[in-house]
Amino acid sequence: MFLLQPITQHAQNISDTFHRTASRSKKITTAALLCTLSAILQSAGGLIPVVGLFISPFATAPVILSTILSARYGFLGYLLTIFLLFLIQPSEVIIFAFTTGFLSIGISFAFHLWKKHLSITIASAIFLLSGILLLLFVFQFPVLGPSIQPSISLLFFLSLALFSLYSWTWIELSVFLFKRWSRKTHVTIPD
């Protein structure tokens, strides 16, 4: 069955190769460049009206890649991205910290901890859902827009849970890119 297949072989191979071949300075530089790219993409939401809202979700990809390459440096890159956003576009800090970046960290750590498609999808959806719920109910931040009033109801929670499956899109995209990267570097891994 599709959801019970292991999908982490390519990501694990990329991580192992990076750990074997990269020096400490290369790991730090790579994480810094990826977090800078993530900060630029996330800040587009506040700097470029309308179009930036379609660009800012792509801030997820550099954090996923950074954390797949090295969980330690990826998490430090996530924190550095938050700091850079504080300097570049402060209004995007809380959104990145609890949605885009939190989703990235959730997906990446799920890739490191589990192998099956279903467990990675559920874990990443839980990360995104918990970030959204924290923003809505703890910080009272209107992440869904000012016109949508959050309510504690089953329908509202189920709608958010269904939206959290948006993380599945990033998982599929990540698996696709990791497979392509493995083919490009001529690493053979059975599918």
PDB file of C-alpha atoms in Angstrom:
ATOM      1  CA  MET A   1       0.000   0.000   0.000  1.00  0.00           C
ATOM      2  CA  PHE A   2       1.181   3.489  -0.893  1.00  0.00           C
ATOM      3  CA  LEU A   3       1.005   4.975   2.606  1.00  0.00           C
ATOM      4  CA  LEU A   4       2.941   2.118   4.199  1.00  0.00           C
ATOM      5  CA  GLN A   5       5.927   2.301   1.847  1.00  0.00           C
ATOM      6  CA  PRO A   6       9.272   3.515   3.167  1.00  0.00           C
ATOM      7  CA  ILE A   7      10.239   6.851   1.623  1.00  0.00           C
ATOM      8  CA  THR A   8      13.346   7.916   3.513  1.00  0.00           C
ATOM      9  CA  GLN A   9      16.110   6.015   1.676  1.00  0.00           C
ATOM     10  CA  HIS A  10      17.105   8.917  -0.554  1.00  0.00           C
ATOM     11  CA  ALA A  11      16.959  11.492   2.232  1.00  0.00           C
ATOM     12  CA  GLN A  12      19.055   9.269   4.496  1.00  0.00           C
ATOM     13  CA  ASN A  13      21.601   8.729   1.751  1.00  0.00           C
ATOM     14  CA  ILE A  14      21.860  12.466   1.074  1.00  0.00           C
ATOM     15  CA  SER A  15      22.303  13.126   4.784  1.00  0.00           C
ATOM     16  CA  ASP A  16      24.967  10.409   5.156  1.00  0.00           C
ATOM     17  CA  THR A  17      26.878  11.648   2.113  1.00  0.00           C
ATOM     18  CA  PHE A  18      26.784  15.223   3.375  1.00  0.00           C
ATOM     19  CA  HIS A  19      28.044  14.159   6.812  1.00  0.00           C
ATOM     20  CA  ARG A  20      30.883  12.109   5.279  1.00  0.00           C
ATOM     21  CA  THR A  21      32.079  14.606   2.705  1.00  0.00           C
ATOM     22  CA  ALA A  22      31.337  18.057   4.128  1.00  0.00           C
ATOM     23  CA  SER A  23      33.656  19.832   6.494  1.00  0.00           C
ATOM     24  CA  ARG A  24      32.274  21.639   9.502  1.00  0.00           C
ATOM     25  CA  SER A  25      32.635  25.011   7.773  1.00  0.00           C
ATOM     26  CA  LYS A  26      30.805  23.700   4.690  1.00  0.00           C
ATOM     27  CA  LYS A  27      27.948  22.469   6.899  1.00  0.00           C
ATOM     28  CA  ILE A  28      27.664  25.843   8.626  1.00  0.00           C
ATOM     29  CA  THR A  29      27.896  27.751   5.332  1.00  0.00           C
ATOM     30  CA  THR A  30      25.285  25.552   3.662  1.00  0.00           C
ATOM     31  CA  ALA A  31      22.871  25.954   6.571  1.00  0.00           C
ATOM     32  CA  ALA A  32      23.451  29.738   6.603  1.00  0.00           C
ATOM     33  CA  LEU A  33      22.835  30.084   2.859  1.00  0.00           C
ATOM     34  CA  LEU A  34      19.690  27.973   3.014  1.00  0.00           C
ATOM     35  CA  CYS A  35      18.296  29.897   5.976  1.00  0.00           C
ATOM     36  CA  THR A  36      19.040  33.187   4.204  1.00  0.00           C
ATOM     37  CA  LEU A  37      17.118  31.943   1.172  1.00  0.00           C
ATOM     38  CA  SER A  38      14.285  30.895   3.456  1.00  0.00           C
ATOM     39  CA  ALA A  39      14.201  34.327   5.117  1.00  0.00           C
ATOM     40  CA  ILE A  40      14.090  36.067   1.730  1.00  0.00           C
ATOM     41  CA  LEU A  41      11.255  33.840   0.484  1.00  0.00           C
ATOM     42  CA  GLN A  42       9.259  34.243   3.704  1.00  0.00           C
ATOM     43  CA  SER A  43       9.684  38.023   3.730  1.00  0.00           C
ATOM     44  CA  ALA A  44       8.184  38.215   0.230  1.00  0.00           C
ATOM     45  CA  GLY A  45       4.762  37.848   1.847  1.00  0.00           C
ATOM     46  CA  GLY A  46       5.161  41.239   3.515  1.00  0.00           C
ATOM     47  CA  LEU A  47       7.304  43.015   0.923  1.00  0.00           C
ATOM     48  CA  ILE A  48       5.463  42.189  -2.309  1.00  0.00           C
ATOM     49  CA  PRO A  49       1.691  42.642  -2.062  1.00  0.00           C
ATOM     50  CA  VAL A  50      -0.470  39.732  -3.292  1.00  0.00           C
ATOM     51  CA  VAL A  51       2.281  37.972  -5.304  1.00  0.00           C
ATOM     52  CA  GLY A  52       4.393  37.587  -2.175  1.00  0.00           C
ATOM     53  CA  LEU A  53       1.674  35.461  -0.582  1.00  0.00           C
ATOM     54  CA  PHE A  54       2.290  32.867  -3.291  1.00  0.00           C
ATOM     55  CA  ILE A  55       6.087  33.091  -2.897  1.00  0.00           C
ATOM     56  CA  SER A  56       6.332  32.883   0.906  1.00  0.00           C
ATOM     57  CA  PRO A  57       5.220  29.210   1.245  1.00  0.00           C
ATOM     58  CA  PHE A  58       8.377  28.250  -0.658  1.00  0.00           C
ATOM     59  CA  ALA A  59      10.378  29.230   2.436  1.00  0.00           C
ATOM     60  CA  THR A  60       9.581  25.697   3.595  1.00  0.00           C
ATOM     61  CA  ALA A  61      11.920  24.039   1.082  1.00  0.00           C
ATOM     62  CA  PRO A  62      15.301  25.473   2.210  1.00  0.00           C
ATOM     63  CA  VAL A  63      14.614  24.601   5.851  1.00  0.00           C
ATOM     64  CA  ILE A  64      13.608  21.044   4.905  1.00  0.00           C
ATOM     65  CA  LEU A  65      16.773  20.616   2.853  1.00  0.00           C
ATOM     66  CA  SER A  66      18.970  22.137   5.537  1.00  0.00           C
ATOM     67  CA  THR A  67      17.529  19.901   8.243  1.00  0.00           C
ATOM     68  CA  ILE A  68      17.734  16.786   6.053  1.00  0.00           C
ATOM     69  CA  LEU A  69      21.403  17.510   5.376  1.00  0.00           C
ATOM     70  CA  SER A  70      22.098  17.933   9.078  1.00  0.00           C
ATOM     71  CA  ALA A  71      19.451  17.939  11.795  1.00  0.00           C
ATOM     72  CA  ARG A  72      21.642  19.986  14.111  1.00  0.00           C
ATOM     73  CA  TYR A  73      22.610  22.667  11.603  1.00  0.00           C
ATOM     74  CA  GLY A  74      19.116  22.660  10.122  1.00  0.00           C
ATOM     75  CA  PHE A  75      17.580  23.494  13.480  1.00  0.00           C
ATOM     76  CA  LEU A  76      20.181  26.215  14.015  1.00  0.00           C
ATOM     77  CA  GLY A  77      19.312  27.491  10.532  1.00  0.00           C
ATOM     78  CA  TYR A  78      15.638  27.593  11.526  1.00  0.00           C
ATOM     79  CA  LEU A  79      16.544  29.781  14.518  1.00  0.00           C
ATOM     80  CA  LEU A  80      18.795  31.951  12.333  1.00  0.00           C
ATOM     81  CA  THR A  81      15.950  32.391   9.828  1.00  0.00           C
ATOM     82  CA  ILE A  82      13.738  33.653  12.642  1.00  0.00           C
ATOM     83  CA  PHE A  83      16.469  36.130  13.614  1.00  0.00           C
ATOM     84  CA  LEU A  84      16.939  37.281   9.995  1.00  0.00           C
ATOM     85  CA  LEU A  85      13.198  37.758   9.585  1.00  0.00           C
ATOM     86  CA  PHE A  86      13.206  39.854  12.738  1.00  0.00           C
ATOM     87  CA  LEU A  87      15.669  42.155  10.946  1.00  0.00           C
ATOM     88  CA  ILE A  88      14.175  42.020   7.434  1.00  0.00           C
ATOM     89  CA  GLN A  89      10.403  41.674   7.922  1.00  0.00           C
ATOM     90  CA  PRO A  90       9.325  41.509  11.596  1.00  0.00           C
ATOM     91  CA  SER A  91       5.680  40.929  10.704  1.00  0.00           C
ATOM     92  CA  GLU A  92       6.597  37.527   9.207  1.00  0.00           C
ATOM     93  CA  VAL A  93       8.510  36.217  12.240  1.00  0.00           C
ATOM     94  CA  ILE A  94       5.573  34.709  14.099  1.00  0.00           C
ATOM     95  CA  ILE A  95       4.083  33.227  10.920  1.00  0.00           C
ATOM     96  CA  PHE A  96       7.369  31.561   9.989  1.00  0.00           C
ATOM     97  CA  ALA A  97       8.160  30.389  13.498  1.00  0.00           C
ATOM     98  CA  PHE A  98       4.841  28.589  13.992  1.00  0.00           C
ATOM     99  CA  THR A  99       3.683  27.626  10.499  1.00  0.00           C
ATOM    100  CA  THR A 100       6.170  27.556   7.615  1.00  0.00           C
ATOM    101  CA  GLY A 101       9.300  26.900   9.638  1.00  0.00           C
ATOM    102  CA  PHE A 102       7.586  24.644  12.158  1.00  0.00           C
ATOM    103  CA  LEU A 103       6.211  22.545   9.290  1.00  0.00           C
ATOM    104  CA  SER A 104       9.703  22.311   7.774  1.00  0.00           C
ATOM    105  CA  ILE A 105      11.233  21.164  11.028  1.00  0.00           C
ATOM    106  CA  GLY A 106       8.393  18.667  11.526  1.00  0.00           C
ATOM    107  CA  ILE A 107       8.819  17.144   8.062  1.00  0.00           C
ATOM    108  CA  SER A 108      12.594  16.935   8.372  1.00  0.00           C
ATOM    109  CA  PHE A 109      12.610  15.383  11.827  1.00  0.00           C
ATOM    110  CA  ALA A 110       9.900  12.947  10.703  1.00  0.00           C
ATOM    111  CA  PHE A 111      12.201  11.923   7.826  1.00  0.00           C
ATOM    112  CA  HIS A 112      14.985  11.322  10.361  1.00  0.00           C
ATOM    113  CA  LEU A 113      12.810   9.415  12.864  1.00  0.00           C
ATOM    114  CA  TRP A 114      10.424   7.319  10.753  1.00  0.00           C
ATOM    115  CA  LYS A 115      10.527   5.523   7.433  1.00  0.00           C
ATOM    116  CA  LYS A 116       6.918   5.011   6.384  1.00  0.00           C
ATOM    117  CA  HIS A 117       4.941   7.487   4.320  1.00  0.00           C
ATOM    118  CA  LEU A 118       1.938   7.467   6.658  1.00  0.00           C
ATOM    119  CA  SER A 119       3.880   8.169   9.852  1.00  0.00           C
ATOM    120  CA  ILE A 120       5.805  11.028   8.231  1.00  0.00           C
ATOM    121  CA  THR A 121       2.577  12.549   6.886  1.00  0.00           C
ATOM    122  CA  ILE A 122       0.799  12.316  10.240  1.00  0.00           C
ATOM    123  CA  ALA A 123       3.768  13.723  12.170  1.00  0.00           C
ATOM    124  CA  SER A 124       4.187  16.693   9.840  1.00  0.00           C
ATOM    125  CA  ALA A 125       0.438  17.418   9.860  1.00  0.00           C
ATOM    126  CA  ILE A 126       0.511  17.393  13.670  1.00  0.00           C
ATOM    127  CA  PHE A 127       3.410  19.880  13.639  1.00  0.00           C
ATOM    128  CA  LEU A 128       1.529  22.236  11.318  1.00  0.00           C
ATOM    129  CA  LEU A 129      -1.759  21.859  13.185  1.00  0.00           C
ATOM    130  CA  SER A 130      -0.133  22.500  16.555  1.00  0.00           C
ATOM    131  CA  GLY A 131       1.612  25.602  15.195  1.00  0.00           C
ATOM    132  CA  ILE A 132      -1.661  26.988  13.833  1.00  0.00           C
ATOM    133  CA  LEU A 133      -3.516  26.209  17.068  1.00  0.00           C
ATOM    134  CA  LEU A 134      -0.784  27.911  19.118  1.00  0.00           C
ATOM    135  CA  LEU A 135      -1.074  31.023  16.965  1.00  0.00           C
ATOM    136  CA  LEU A 136      -4.862  31.087  17.125  1.00  0.00           C
ATOM    137  CA  PHE A 137      -5.599  30.212  20.726  1.00  0.00           C
ATOM    138  CA  VAL A 138      -2.453  30.992  22.726  1.00  0.00           C
ATOM    139  CA  PHE A 139      -1.048  34.051  20.943  1.00  0.00           C
ATOM    140  CA  GLN A 140      -4.432  35.232  19.562  1.00  0.00           C
ATOM    141  CA  PHE A 141      -2.744  35.890  16.196  1.00  0.00           C
ATOM    142  CA  PRO A 142      -5.182  35.946  13.233  1.00  0.00           C
ATOM    143  CA  VAL A 143      -3.179  33.569  11.043  1.00  0.00           C
ATOM    144  CA  LEU A 144      -6.309  32.681   9.048  1.00  0.00           C
ATOM    145  CA  GLY A 145      -7.115  36.309   8.393  1.00  0.00           C
ATOM    146  CA  PRO A 146      -8.942  38.976  10.367  1.00  0.00           C
ATOM    147  CA  SER A 147     -12.375  37.965   9.099  1.00  0.00           C
ATOM    148  CA  ILE A 148     -12.183  34.367  10.353  1.00  0.00           C
ATOM    149  CA  GLN A 149     -12.895  34.086  14.057  1.00  0.00           C
ATOM    150  CA  PRO A 150     -11.520  30.879  15.572  1.00  0.00           C
ATOM    151  CA  SER A 151     -13.967  28.870  17.609  1.00  0.00           C
ATOM    152  CA  ILE A 152     -13.549  25.814  19.747  1.00  0.00           C
ATOM    153  CA  SER A 153     -15.763  23.479  17.773  1.00  0.00           C
ATOM    154  CA  LEU A 154     -15.370  20.082  16.183  1.00  0.00           C
ATOM    155  CA  LEU A 155     -16.032  21.435  12.686  1.00  0.00           C
ATOM    156  CA  PHE A 156     -13.390  24.157  13.052  1.00  0.00           C
ATOM    157  CA  PHE A 157     -10.834  21.672  14.408  1.00  0.00           C
ATOM    158  CA  LEU A 158     -11.570  19.146  11.639  1.00  0.00           C
ATOM    159  CA  SER A 159     -11.225  21.893   9.013  1.00  0.00           C
ATOM    160  CA  LEU A 160      -7.815  22.827  10.404  1.00  0.00           C
ATOM    161  CA  ALA A 161      -6.787  19.168  10.591  1.00  0.00           C
ATOM    162  CA  LEU A 162      -7.783  18.696   6.966  1.00  0.00           C
ATOM    163  CA  PHE A 163      -5.829  21.799   5.970  1.00  0.00           C
ATOM    164  CA  SER A 164      -2.821  20.462   7.877  1.00  0.00           C
ATOM    165  CA  LEU A 165      -2.618  17.669   5.345  1.00  0.00           C
ATOM    166  CA  TYR A 166      -1.142  20.410   3.151  1.00  0.00           C
ATOM    167  CA  SER A 167       2.122  19.102   4.597  1.00  0.00           C
ATOM    168  CA  TRP A 168       1.657  16.025   2.392  1.00  0.00           C
ATOM    169  CA  THR A 169       2.385  18.250  -0.628  1.00  0.00           C
ATOM    170  CA  TRP A 170       5.784  19.153   0.814  1.00  0.00           C
ATOM    171  CA  ILE A 171       6.540  15.531   1.653  1.00  0.00           C
ATOM    172  CA  GLU A 172       5.812  14.423  -1.899  1.00  0.00           C
ATOM    173  CA  LEU A 173       7.841  17.291  -3.353  1.00  0.00           C
ATOM    174  CA  SER A 174      10.739  16.481  -1.014  1.00  0.00           C
ATOM    175  CA  VAL A 175      10.728  12.790  -1.935  1.00  0.00           C
ATOM    176  CA  PHE A 176      10.657  13.693  -5.625  1.00  0.00           C
ATOM    177  CA  LEU A 177      13.581  16.112  -5.284  1.00  0.00           C
ATOM    178  CA  PHE A 178      15.615  13.720  -3.122  1.00  0.00           C
ATOM    179  CA  LYS A 179      15.175  10.966  -5.744  1.00  0.00           C
ATOM    180  CA  ARG A 180      16.299  13.347  -8.495  1.00  0.00           C
ATOM    181  CA  TRP A 181      19.274  14.473  -6.431  1.00  0.00           C
ATOM    182  CA  SER A 182      20.283  10.850  -5.813  1.00  0.00           C
ATOM    183  CA  ARG A 183      20.063  10.054  -9.533  1.00  0.00           C
ATOM    184  CA  LYS A 184      22.067  13.141 -10.403  1.00  0.00           C
ATOM    185  CA  THR A 185      24.849  12.156  -8.008  1.00  0.00           C
ATOM    186  CA  HIS A 186      24.692   8.582  -9.381  1.00  0.00           C
ATOM    187  CA  VAL A 187      23.788   7.014  -6.081  1.00  0.00           C
ATOM    188  CA  THR A 188      21.770   3.838  -6.569  1.00  0.00           C
ATOM    189  CA  ILE A 189      19.114   3.083  -4.022  1.00  0.00           C
ATOM    190  CA  PRO A 190      16.400   0.515  -4.623  1.00  0.00           C
ATOM    191  CA  ASP A 191      12.910   2.040  -4.777  1.00  0.00           C
TER     192      ASP A 191
END
